[in-house]
Coordinates of C-alpha atoms and ligand atoms in Angstrom, one line a residue:
X2 CA 29.0 -21.0 38.9
X3 CA 29.1 -18.2 36.9
X4 CA 26.4 -15.8 36.2
X5 CA 26.5 -13.1 33.6
X6 CA 26.8 -9.2 35.3
X7 CA 24.1 -8.1 32.6
X8 CA 20.7 -10.5 33.1
X9 CA 18.5 -9.0 30.1
X10 CA 15.4 -11.1 32.1
X11 CA 15.6 -8.5 34.9
X12 CA 13.8 -5.8 32.6
X13 CA 11.4 -8.2 31.0
X14 CA 9.9 -9.2 35.1
X15 CA 6.9 -7.7 34.7
X16 CA 4.7 -5.2 31.9
X17 CA 5.4 -2.2 33.6
X18 CA 9.3 -2.8 32.9
X19 CA 8.7 -3.9 29.6
X20 CA 6.3 -1.1 28.6
X21 CA 8.9 2.0 30.0
X22 CA 12.0 -0.1 27.8
X23 CA 9.7 -0.6 24.8
X24 CA 11.4 0.2 21.7
X25 CA 8.7 0.3 19.0
X26 CA 5.2 1.4 19.3
X27 CA 2.9 1.5 17.0
X28 CA 0.2 4.0 15.8
X29 CA -2.5 4.7 14.5
X30 CA -0.7 7.8 12.9
X31 CA 1.4 5.4 10.9
X32 CA -1.9 3.6 8.8
X33 CA -3.0 4.0 5.1
X34 CA -5.9 1.9 4.2
X35 CA -6.2 0.4 1.1
X36 CA -9.7 0.8 -0.5
X37 CA -11.2 -1.0 -3.7
X38 CA -14.1 1.8 -5.6
X39 CA -16.8 0.3 -7.9
X40 CA -19.1 1.7 -10.2
X41 CA -22.9 1.3 -9.0
X42 CA -25.1 2.1 -6.3
X43 CA -25.4 -0.1 -3.1
X44 CA -22.5 -2.0 -4.1
X45 CA -20.6 -3.9 -1.0
X46 CA -19.1 -7.0 -2.9
X47 CA -17.3 -9.2 -0.2
X48 CA -13.9 -9.5 -1.8
X49 CA -13.8 -14.1 -0.7
X50 CA -9.3 -14.4 0.0
X51 CA -9.7 -11.0 2.0
X52 CA -12.2 -11.0 4.7
X53 CA -13.7 -7.7 6.0
X54 CA -12.5 -6.2 2.5
X55 CA -14.6 -5.5 0.1
X56 CA -15.8 -3.7 -3.4
X57 CA -17.7 -0.7 -2.8
X58 CA -19.6 1.9 -4.7
X59 CA -18.9 5.5 -4.0
X60 CA -21.8 5.9 -1.8
X61 CA -20.3 3.1 0.8
X62 CA -17.1 3.9 0.3
X63 CA -17.4 7.5 1.9
X64 CA -19.3 5.9 5.2
X65 CA -15.7 2.7 5.0
X66 CA -13.5 6.5 4.7
X67 CA -15.7 8.1 7.4
X68 CA -15.2 5.1 9.8
X69 CA -11.6 5.2 9.3
X70 CA -11.5 8.6 10.1
X71 CA -13.3 8.4 13.0
X72 CA -10.5 5.6 14.7
X73 CA -7.8 8.1 13.8
X74 CA -6.2 6.6 10.3
X75 CA -5.0 9.7 8.8
X76 CA -4.7 8.1 5.3
X77 CA -6.7 5.8 2.5
X78 CA -5.6 4.2 -0.5
X79 CA -7.8 3.6 -3.5
X80 CA -8.3 1.4 -6.2
X81 CA -10.8 1.7 -8.8
X82 CA -12.7 -1.2 -10.8
X83 CA -13.7 0.1 -14.1
X84 CA -16.8 -0.2 -15.9
X85 CA -14.8 -2.0 -18.6
X86 CA -11.7 -2.3 -19.9
X87 CA -9.2 -1.9 -22.7
X88 CA -6.3 -1.8 -24.2
X89 CA -5.3 1.8 -23.7
X90 CA -6.5 2.0 -19.8
X91 CA -9.0 4.4 -21.0
X92 CA -11.2 3.8 -17.6
X93 CA -7.5 4.9 -15.9
X94 CA -7.7 8.8 -16.8
X95 CA -11.4 9.7 -17.4
X96 CA -12.4 12.2 -15.6
X97 CA -15.5 10.4 -14.8
X98 CA -13.7 7.4 -14.1
X99 CA -14.0 5.3 -11.0
X100 CA -11.2 7.0 -9.1
X101 CA -12.1 10.5 -9.9
X102 CA -15.5 10.1 -8.8
X103 CA -14.4 8.4 -5.7
X104 CA -12.0 10.9 -4.9
X105 CA -14.2 13.6 -5.4
X106 CA -17.3 12.2 -3.4
X107 CA -14.9 11.5 -0.2
X108 CA -13.1 15.1 -0.8
X109 CA -16.4 16.2 -0.3
X110 CA -18.0 14.3 2.0
X111 CA -15.0 13.7 4.6
X112 CA -12.6 16.5 3.3
X113 CA -10.1 15.4 6.6
X114 CA -8.5 12.3 5.3
X115 CA -5.5 12.4 2.7
X116 CA -6.9 10.7 -0.1
X117 CA -3.5 8.8 -1.9
X118 CA -4.4 7.4 -5.7
X119 CA -2.9 4.4 -6.6
X120 CA -1.4 5.1 -10.0
X121 CA -1.4 1.9 -12.7
X122 CA -2.9 0.5 -15.9
X123 CA -3.7 -3.2 -14.6
X124 CA -6.7 -2.7 -13.2
X125 CA -7.7 -1.0 -16.6
X126 CA -6.1 -2.7 -19.4
X127 CA -8.0 -5.7 -21.2
X128 CA -4.5 -7.5 -20.6
X129 CA -4.0 -6.5 -17.5
X130 CA -0.3 -5.1 -17.4
X131 CA 0.8 -2.2 -16.3
X132 CA 1.5 -0.8 -19.1
X133 CA 0.7 -0.4 -22.8
X134 CA 1.2 -3.6 -24.5
X135 CA 3.3 -3.3 -28.0
X136 CA 4.0 -6.2 -30.2
X137 CA 3.3 -8.7 -27.0
X138 CA 5.5 -6.6 -24.5
X139 CA 4.7 -4.2 -22.4
X140 CA 6.7 -1.3 -23.7
X141 CA 8.5 1.2 -21.5
X142 CA 8.1 4.5 -22.7
X143 CA 5.0 4.6 -24.3
X144 CA 3.8 3.7 -20.7
X145 CA 4.4 6.9 -19.4
X146 CA 2.4 9.2 -21.0
X147 CA -0.4 7.4 -20.0
X148 CA 0.9 7.0 -16.4
X149 CA 1.1 10.5 -16.2
X150 CA -2.2 11.3 -17.5
X151 CA -3.8 9.1 -15.0
X152 CA -1.9 11.2 -12.0
X153 CA -3.2 14.3 -13.6
X154 CA -6.5 13.4 -13.7
X155 CA -6.1 11.9 -10.4
X156 CA -4.6 15.5 -9.2
X157 CA -7.6 17.5 -10.5
X158 CA -10.0 15.6 -8.9
X159 CA -8.6 16.7 -5.7
X160 CA -6.4 13.8 -4.7
X161 CA -4.1 14.8 -1.8
X162 CA -1.4 12.4 -3.0
X163 CA -0.7 10.1 -5.7
X164 CA 1.1 6.8 -5.8
X165 CA 2.9 5.1 -9.3
X166 CA 2.6 1.4 -8.9
X167 CA 3.0 0.4 -12.0
X168 CA 7.3 -0.1 -12.1
X169 CA 7.9 1.3 -15.2
X170 CA 11.3 2.8 -15.7
X171 CA 10.9 7.2 -15.5
X172 CA 7.1 7.0 -14.1
X173 CA 8.3 9.3 -11.1
X174 CA 9.9 11.8 -13.4
X175 CA 7.2 11.7 -16.0
X176 CA 4.4 12.4 -13.0
X177 CA 5.9 14.9 -11.5
X178 CA 6.9 17.0 -14.5
X179 CA 3.0 16.5 -16.0
X180 CA 1.6 17.7 -12.2
X181 CA 4.6 20.9 -12.2
X182 CA 3.1 21.1 -15.9
X183 CA -0.7 21.3 -14.7
X184 CA -0.2 23.1 -11.7
X185 CA -0.1 20.9 -9.3
X186 CA 3.8 21.5 -7.9
X187 CA 2.8 21.1 -4.4
X188 CA 1.0 17.9 -4.6
X189 CA 3.1 15.2 -3.4
X190 CA 4.6 11.4 -4.8
X191 CA 4.4 8.5 -2.7
X192 CA 6.3 6.1 -5.0
X193 CA 6.3 2.1 -4.9
X194 CA 10.5 2.4 -5.5
X195 CA 11.3 -1.7 -4.7
X196 CA 8.0 -3.4 -5.6
X197 CA 8.7 -6.7 -6.4
X198 CA 7.3 -9.8 -8.5
X199 CA 5.6 -11.3 -5.8
X200 CA 3.1 -14.2 -5.3
X201 CA 1.5 -12.0 -2.3
X202 CA -0.6 -10.2 -4.4
X203 CA -2.7 -13.4 -6.0
X204 CA -5.9 -12.0 -2.8
X205 CA -5.5 -8.6 -4.4
X206 CA -5.2 -9.4 -8.3
X207 CA -9.1 -11.0 -7.0
X208 CA -10.0 -7.6 -5.4
X209 CA -8.9 -5.5 -8.2
X210 CA -9.6 -7.9 -11.0
X211 CA -6.1 -7.1 -12.6
X212 CA -4.5 -10.7 -13.1
X213 CA -2.5 -10.5 -16.4
X214 CA -4.2 -12.2 -19.0
X215 CA -0.8 -13.6 -20.7
X216 CA 2.7 -14.0 -18.7
X217 CA 3.6 -12.6 -15.4
X218 CA 4.9 -9.4 -14.1
X219 CA 8.6 -10.0 -14.1
X220 CA 10.2 -8.0 -17.0
X221 CA 9.1 -5.1 -14.4
X222 CA 8.7 -6.1 -11.2
X223 CA 11.4 -6.9 -9.2
X224 CA 13.6 -10.2 -8.5
X225 CA 12.5 -11.6 -5.4
X226 CA 16.5 -12.6 -4.8
X227 CA 17.6 -8.9 -4.9
X228 CA 18.7 -6.9 -2.6
X229 CA 21.0 -4.4 -4.2
X230 CA 19.0 -3.6 -6.9
X231 CA 16.5 -2.4 -4.3
X232 CA 18.5 0.2 -3.7
X233 CA 18.8 1.5 -6.5
X234 CA 15.5 1.5 -7.4
X235 CA 14.9 3.6 -4.6
X236 CA 17.9 5.9 -5.4
X237 CA 16.3 6.5 -9.2
X238 CA 12.9 7.4 -7.8
X239 CA 14.2 9.9 -5.1
X240 CA 16.4 11.3 -8.1
X241 CA 13.5 12.1 -9.9
X242 CA 11.9 13.7 -7.0
X243 CA 9.6 11.1 -5.1
X244 CA 8.5 12.4 -1.5
X245 CA 8.0 8.9 0.2
X246 CA 9.8 5.9 -1.1
X247 CA 8.0 2.3 -1.2
X248 CA 9.0 -0.9 -0.5
X249 CA 6.2 -3.7 -1.0
X250 CA 5.3 -6.3 0.0
X251 CA 6.8 -5.5 3.5
X252 CA 7.2 -9.2 5.6
X253 CA 9.1 -11.2 3.2
X254 CA 11.4 -7.7 2.5
X255 CA 12.2 -6.6 6.1
X256 CA 15.4 -6.7 5.4
X257 CA 14.9 -4.4 2.7
X258 CA 12.9 -2.0 4.4
X259 CA 16.1 -1.9 6.8
X260 CA 18.5 -0.7 4.3
X261 CA 16.1 1.6 2.7
X262 CA 15.8 3.0 6.1
X263 CA 20.0 3.2 6.6
X264 CA 20.7 4.6 2.9
X265 CA 17.7 7.3 2.5
X266 CA 16.5 9.9 4.8
X267 CA 12.9 10.1 3.2
X268 CA 9.5 8.7 4.8
X269 CA 9.8 5.3 3.9
X270 CA 6.4 3.7 3.3
X271 CA 6.1 -0.3 3.5
X272 CA 2.8 -2.1 1.6
X273 CA 1.6 -5.1 4.1
X274 CA 0.2 -6.6 0.8
X275 CA -3.1 -8.9 0.4
X276 CA -1.4 -12.3 0.6
X277 CA 0.1 -11.2 4.3
X278 CA -3.3 -10.2 5.4
X279 CA -4.8 -13.3 4.1
X280 CA -2.7 -16.0 5.5
X281 CA -3.2 -14.2 8.9
X282 CA -6.6 -14.7 8.5
X283 CA -6.7 -17.9 7.1
X284 CA -4.5 -19.3 10.0
X285 CA -6.9 -17.6 12.5
X286 CA -10.2 -19.2 10.8
X287 CA -8.4 -22.9 11.2
X288 CA -7.5 -21.8 14.4
X289 CA -4.0 -22.5 14.0
X290 CA -3.4 -19.1 15.3
X291 CA -4.0 -16.0 17.4
X292 CA -5.0 -13.9 14.4
X293 CA -5.5 -10.4 16.2
X294 CA -2.0 -11.1 17.9
X295 CA -0.6 -12.0 14.5
X296 CA -1.7 -9.0 13.5
X297 CA 0.1 -6.3 15.8
X298 CA 3.1 -8.7 15.7
X299 CA 3.7 -8.4 12.4
X300 CA 2.5 -4.7 11.9
X301 CA 5.1 -4.1 15.1
X302 CA 7.6 -6.2 12.6
X303 CA 7.1 -3.8 9.6
X304 CA 7.6 -0.6 12.0
X305 CA 10.5 -2.2 13.4
X306 CA 12.0 -2.3 10.3
X307 CA 12.0 1.2 9.6
X308 CA 8.8 2.1 8.3
X309 CA 7.2 5.1 8.6
X310 CA 4.2 4.5 6.7
X311 CA 2.6 0.9 7.2
X312 CA -0.5 0.2 4.1
X313 CA -2.4 -2.1 5.5
X314 CA -5.8 -3.7 5.2
X315 CA -5.8 -4.4 9.0
X316 CA -5.4 -0.7 9.8
X317 CA -8.6 -0.3 10.8
X318 CA -9.2 -4.2 13.2
X319 CA -5.3 -2.2 14.2
X320 CA -6.5 1.0 15.0
X321 CA -9.6 -0.4 17.2
X322 CA -7.2 -2.3 19.2
X323 CA -4.9 0.4 20.1
X324 CA -7.5 2.5 21.0
X325 CA -8.0 0.4 23.7
X326 CA -4.7 0.2 24.3
X327 CA -3.7 -3.6 24.1
Ligands
LIG16 C1 -1.2 -2.9 -8.9 C2 -0.8 -3.2 -7.7 C3 -1.0 -4.5 -7.3 C4 -0.6 -4.1 -6.0 C5 -1.0 -2.5 -5.3 N1 -0.6 -2.0 -6.6 C6 -0.9 -5.4 -8.0 C7 0.2 -5.8 -8.7 O1 1.0 -5.4 -9.2 O2 -0.1 -7.1 -9.4 C8 -0.7 -5.1 -4.6 C9 -1.3 -5.2 -3.2 C10 -2.1 -6.0 -2.4 O3 -1.4 -7.3 -3.0 O4 -2.4 -6.0 -1.7 N2 0.0 -2.7 -9.7

């Protein structure tokens, strides 16, 4: 009987061997923790489809950021739920908008954490689209100015990095130019470069109250069937001055993360989105899977695919497991 000279099982014998040759190691250094800011005081409203996540007023937000910092998480990503929405997304760029207030308070109370702001209009528009709507369509170029103004207002409030997610053509260039003009030439941009029109954003839209009121986002977010196009999208953002490029969602798009890793030498972020979080939570709740193991396996796969940064609602839970040595 023939035996191969090389037997892969020799190095899987016990945990010490496995540990010694393990290729991918997840670290808390890779995590970005997304949070939802809302107006008011002492508000901590659970998001039913995302267990353990809340819409929080700024007072609670500060406590949550401090907890993340204590766990070693280097950065948070802020989303805002405005007091009122309108056609022109005023709440997005107001000096006392919710994100602007949240950033100021966090930078004041927990200075040593990177505060990244999501730059988009869908939470702030009455129609729920990510840009300005003209004649029933999202007008690309009219949206750029508002998006750039929003990014500058975040920078003025003290944000450490802005993350444009509206998928408007030219948004990274427009923001770069506006930031430079306002004196923020050292503020980096993390671009949602390959962002797909995905149903995995479902729970987020409950969290951020940002579901489109008519139609869908397919005229600006990418078609899930396209891979080559992701490379074109990322190339454009790189040319326009992106400092970090992003693929979103993560798990259904691991091949895109891998391709991006091979074709670009910029840091790559992957967004482990709300639906990816919720499906693991749901299966765990039903007793169908071990939720913690599924979480760690999913996060490891995102890093193995090539992501440097993982934006995830699991950040604090995973950080605790890593701290205790899994
Ligand atoms: C804003 C935005 C969305 C997400 C991040 N930024 C929603 C969307 O595009 O509809 C989704 C994040 C998640 O699902 O966790 N445009």
